[in-house]
Protein backbone atom coordinates (compact mmCIF):
# COMPACT_ATOMS: atom_id res chain seq x y z
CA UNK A 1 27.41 -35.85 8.42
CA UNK A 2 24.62 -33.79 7.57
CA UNK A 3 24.74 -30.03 8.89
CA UNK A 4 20.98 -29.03 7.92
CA UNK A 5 18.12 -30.38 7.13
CA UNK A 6 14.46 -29.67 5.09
CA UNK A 7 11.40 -30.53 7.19
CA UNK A 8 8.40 -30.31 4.86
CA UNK A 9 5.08 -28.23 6.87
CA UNK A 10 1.93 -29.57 7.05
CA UNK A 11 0.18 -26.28 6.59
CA UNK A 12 0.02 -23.87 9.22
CA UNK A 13 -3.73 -22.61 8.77
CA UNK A 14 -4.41 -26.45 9.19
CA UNK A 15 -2.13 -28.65 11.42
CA UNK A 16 -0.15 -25.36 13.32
CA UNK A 17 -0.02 -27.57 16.44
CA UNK A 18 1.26 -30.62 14.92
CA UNK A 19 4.14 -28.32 13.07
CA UNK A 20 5.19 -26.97 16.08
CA UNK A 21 5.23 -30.91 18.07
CA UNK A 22 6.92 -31.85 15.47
CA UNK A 23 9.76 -29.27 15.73
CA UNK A 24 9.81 -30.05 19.65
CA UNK A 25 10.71 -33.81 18.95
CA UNK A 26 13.63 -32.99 15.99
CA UNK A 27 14.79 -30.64 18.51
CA UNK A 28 15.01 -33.30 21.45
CA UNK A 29 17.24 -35.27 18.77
CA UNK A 30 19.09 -32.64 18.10
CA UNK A 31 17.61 -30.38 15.11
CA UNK A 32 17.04 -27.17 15.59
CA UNK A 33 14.38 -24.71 13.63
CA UNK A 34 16.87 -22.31 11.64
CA UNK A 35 14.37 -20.98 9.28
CA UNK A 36 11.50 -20.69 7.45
CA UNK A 37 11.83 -22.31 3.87
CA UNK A 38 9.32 -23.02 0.72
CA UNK A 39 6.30 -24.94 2.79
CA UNK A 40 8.48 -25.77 5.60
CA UNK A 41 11.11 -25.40 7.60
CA UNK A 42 14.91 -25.49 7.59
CA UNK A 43 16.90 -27.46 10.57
CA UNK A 44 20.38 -27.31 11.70
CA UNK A 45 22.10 -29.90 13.93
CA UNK A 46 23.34 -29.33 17.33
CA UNK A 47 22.80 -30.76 20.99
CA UNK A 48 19.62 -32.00 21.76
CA UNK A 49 17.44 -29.38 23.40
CA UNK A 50 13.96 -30.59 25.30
CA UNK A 51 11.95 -26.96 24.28
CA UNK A 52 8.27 -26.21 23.14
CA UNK A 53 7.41 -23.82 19.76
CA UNK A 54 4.93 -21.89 18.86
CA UNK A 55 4.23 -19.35 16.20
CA UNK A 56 2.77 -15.73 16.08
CA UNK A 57 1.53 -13.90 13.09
CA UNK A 58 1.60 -10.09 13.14
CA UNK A 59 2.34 -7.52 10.98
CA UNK A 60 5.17 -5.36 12.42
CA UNK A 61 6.80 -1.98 11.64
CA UNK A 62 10.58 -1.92 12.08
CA UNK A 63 10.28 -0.13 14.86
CA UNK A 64 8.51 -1.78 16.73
CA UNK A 65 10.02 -5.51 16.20
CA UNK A 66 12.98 -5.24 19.27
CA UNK A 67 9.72 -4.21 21.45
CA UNK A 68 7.65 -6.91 19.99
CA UNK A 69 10.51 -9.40 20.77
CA UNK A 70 11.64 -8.23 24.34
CA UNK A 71 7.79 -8.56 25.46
CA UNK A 72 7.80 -12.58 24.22
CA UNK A 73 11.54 -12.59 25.77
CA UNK A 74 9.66 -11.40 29.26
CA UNK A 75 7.45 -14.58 29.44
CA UNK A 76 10.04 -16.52 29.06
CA UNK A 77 10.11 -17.46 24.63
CA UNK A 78 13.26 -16.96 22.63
CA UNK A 79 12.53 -15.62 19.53
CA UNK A 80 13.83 -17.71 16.67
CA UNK A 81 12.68 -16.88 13.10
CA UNK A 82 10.38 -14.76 10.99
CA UNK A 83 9.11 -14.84 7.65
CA UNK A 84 6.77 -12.11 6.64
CA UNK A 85 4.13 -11.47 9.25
CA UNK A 86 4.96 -14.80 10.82
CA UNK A 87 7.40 -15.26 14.30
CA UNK A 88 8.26 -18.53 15.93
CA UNK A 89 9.53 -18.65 19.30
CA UNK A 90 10.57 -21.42 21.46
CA UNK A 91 11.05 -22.01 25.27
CA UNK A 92 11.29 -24.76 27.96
CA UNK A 93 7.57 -26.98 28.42
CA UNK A 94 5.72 -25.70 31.48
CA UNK A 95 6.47 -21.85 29.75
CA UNK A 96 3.24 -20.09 29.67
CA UNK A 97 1.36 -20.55 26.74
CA UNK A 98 1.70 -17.42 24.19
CA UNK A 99 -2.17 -17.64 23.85
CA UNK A 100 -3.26 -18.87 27.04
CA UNK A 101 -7.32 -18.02 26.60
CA UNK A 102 -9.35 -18.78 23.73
CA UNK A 103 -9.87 -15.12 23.05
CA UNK A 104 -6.04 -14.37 22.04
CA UNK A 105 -5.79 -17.55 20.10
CA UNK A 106 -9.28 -16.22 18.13
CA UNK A 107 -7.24 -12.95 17.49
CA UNK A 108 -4.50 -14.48 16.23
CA UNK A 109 -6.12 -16.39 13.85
CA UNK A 110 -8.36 -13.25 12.63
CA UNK A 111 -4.75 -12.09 12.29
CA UNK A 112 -4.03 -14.78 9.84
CA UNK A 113 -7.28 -14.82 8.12
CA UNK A 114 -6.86 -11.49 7.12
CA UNK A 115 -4.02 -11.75 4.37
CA UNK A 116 -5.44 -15.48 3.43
CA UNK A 117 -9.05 -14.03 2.92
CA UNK A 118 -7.77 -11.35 0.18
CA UNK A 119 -5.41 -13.95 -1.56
CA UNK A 120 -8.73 -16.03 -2.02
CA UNK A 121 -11.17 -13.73 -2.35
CA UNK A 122 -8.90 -12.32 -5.21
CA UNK A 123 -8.79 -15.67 -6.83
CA UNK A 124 -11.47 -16.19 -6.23
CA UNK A 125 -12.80 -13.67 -8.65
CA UNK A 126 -9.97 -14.16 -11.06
CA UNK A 127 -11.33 -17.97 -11.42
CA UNK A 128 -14.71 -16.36 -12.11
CA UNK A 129 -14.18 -14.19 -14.57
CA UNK A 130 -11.99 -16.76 -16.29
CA UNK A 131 -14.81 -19.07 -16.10
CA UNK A 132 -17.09 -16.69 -17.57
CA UNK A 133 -14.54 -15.41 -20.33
CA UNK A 134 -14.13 -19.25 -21.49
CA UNK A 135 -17.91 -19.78 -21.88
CA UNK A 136 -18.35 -17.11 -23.85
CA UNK A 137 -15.63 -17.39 -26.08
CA UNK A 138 -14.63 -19.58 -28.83
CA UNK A 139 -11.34 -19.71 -31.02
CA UNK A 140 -8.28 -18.66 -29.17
CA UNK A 141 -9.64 -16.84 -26.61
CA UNK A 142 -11.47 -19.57 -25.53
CA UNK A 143 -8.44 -21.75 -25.12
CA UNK A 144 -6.48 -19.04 -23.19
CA UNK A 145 -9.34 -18.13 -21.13
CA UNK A 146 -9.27 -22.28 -20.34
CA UNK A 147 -5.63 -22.66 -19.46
CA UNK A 148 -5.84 -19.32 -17.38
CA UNK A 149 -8.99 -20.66 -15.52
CA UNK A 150 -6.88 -24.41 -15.03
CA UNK A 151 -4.01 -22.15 -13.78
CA UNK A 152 -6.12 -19.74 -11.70
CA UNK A 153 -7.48 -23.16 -9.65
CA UNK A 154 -4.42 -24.32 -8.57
CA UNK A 155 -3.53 -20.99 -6.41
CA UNK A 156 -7.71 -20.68 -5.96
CA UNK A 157 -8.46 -24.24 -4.32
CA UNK A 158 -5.84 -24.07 -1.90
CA UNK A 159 -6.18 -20.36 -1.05
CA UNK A 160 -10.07 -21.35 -0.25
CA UNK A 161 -9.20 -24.43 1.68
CA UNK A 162 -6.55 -22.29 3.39
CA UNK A 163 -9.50 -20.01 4.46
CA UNK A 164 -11.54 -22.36 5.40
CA UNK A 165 -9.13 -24.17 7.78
CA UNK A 166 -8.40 -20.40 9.67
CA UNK A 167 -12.15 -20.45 10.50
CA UNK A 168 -12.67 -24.08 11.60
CA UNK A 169 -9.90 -23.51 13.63
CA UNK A 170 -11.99 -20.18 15.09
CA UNK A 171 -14.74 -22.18 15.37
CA UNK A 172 -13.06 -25.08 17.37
CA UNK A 173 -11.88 -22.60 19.99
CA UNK A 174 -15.25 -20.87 20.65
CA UNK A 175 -16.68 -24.14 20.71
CA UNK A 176 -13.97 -25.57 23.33
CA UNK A 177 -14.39 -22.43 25.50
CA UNK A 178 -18.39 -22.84 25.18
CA UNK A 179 -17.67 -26.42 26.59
CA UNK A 180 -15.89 -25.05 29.50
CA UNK A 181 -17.81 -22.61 30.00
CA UNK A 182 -21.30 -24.92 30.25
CA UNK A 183 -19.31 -27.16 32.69
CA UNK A 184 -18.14 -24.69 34.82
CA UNK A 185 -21.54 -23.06 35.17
């Protein structure tokens, strides 16, 4: 029998929540989050465990990760894997929610924006000057300056779509909190 397992992600800047529901229910049957791996995650099997993920991004110093840790280990989430600037935890359902107002969950998402935004502004410009190289061109450069600009779209699109999600996701939380907010006044 199988000891680990690949469970592809559905993107993080766009379906986060579903990711981490998803994780919840392979962990009721049993499969554990073990890592992070190439657009998704790796599993391992063990007992079935009824738990609740969710995922932080934030850069960290190396000093400062045990403090970072202990403080998420105080409210009650176990910390269970990192991969660059991003940190999933678990703990039981009814735990308090890492980002329990609207105005944490809009900082953690400026948090993420941040790295996404220079990856596609970057392309962004790459793509561009690409473009322009390849319409001014003929010959050989013109054909390089083509297959670079066809290359250059395929990090470009998604990085922009990737961007795009982080902010629709900012905008759906100010506009859920504005909802409250009108009903509650």
């Amino acid at each position: 029998m199988l000891k680990k397992r690949y469970m592809v992600s559905n993107g993080l800047a766009f379906f986060e929540e579903l990711d981490m529901k998803k994780l919840s229910k392979k962990a009721a049957k049993g499969w554990h989050l073990k890592r992070f791996r190439f657009a998704g995650y790796e599993l391992e099997k063990g007992d079935a465990e009824d738990v609740i993920y969710n995922i932080d991004y934030r850069t960290l110093p190396a000093d400062e990760k045990d403090e970072y840790f202990e403080l998420f280990a105080f409210g009650g989430w176990t910390h269970v894997c990192s991969s660059a600037d991003m940190h999933i935890f678990k703990a039981t359902p009814g735990t308090t929610p890492i980002y329990s107002d609207v105005e944490s969950a809009i900082d953690k998402l400026a948090r993420l924006a941040k790295p996404v935004n220079i990856v596609a502004s970057i392309m962004l410009a790459i793509s561009m000057i690409l473009w322009i190289w390849m319409t001014v061109s003929s010959g050989t450069l013109h054909h390089i300056a083509q297959q670079g600009f066809a290359c250059s779209l395929i990090i470009t699109v998604p990085a922009l779509m990737t961007s795009g999600g982080v902010y629709y996701h900012m905008w759906k939380s100010l506009r859920i909190n504005s909802k409250r907010f009108i009903k509650n006044s």
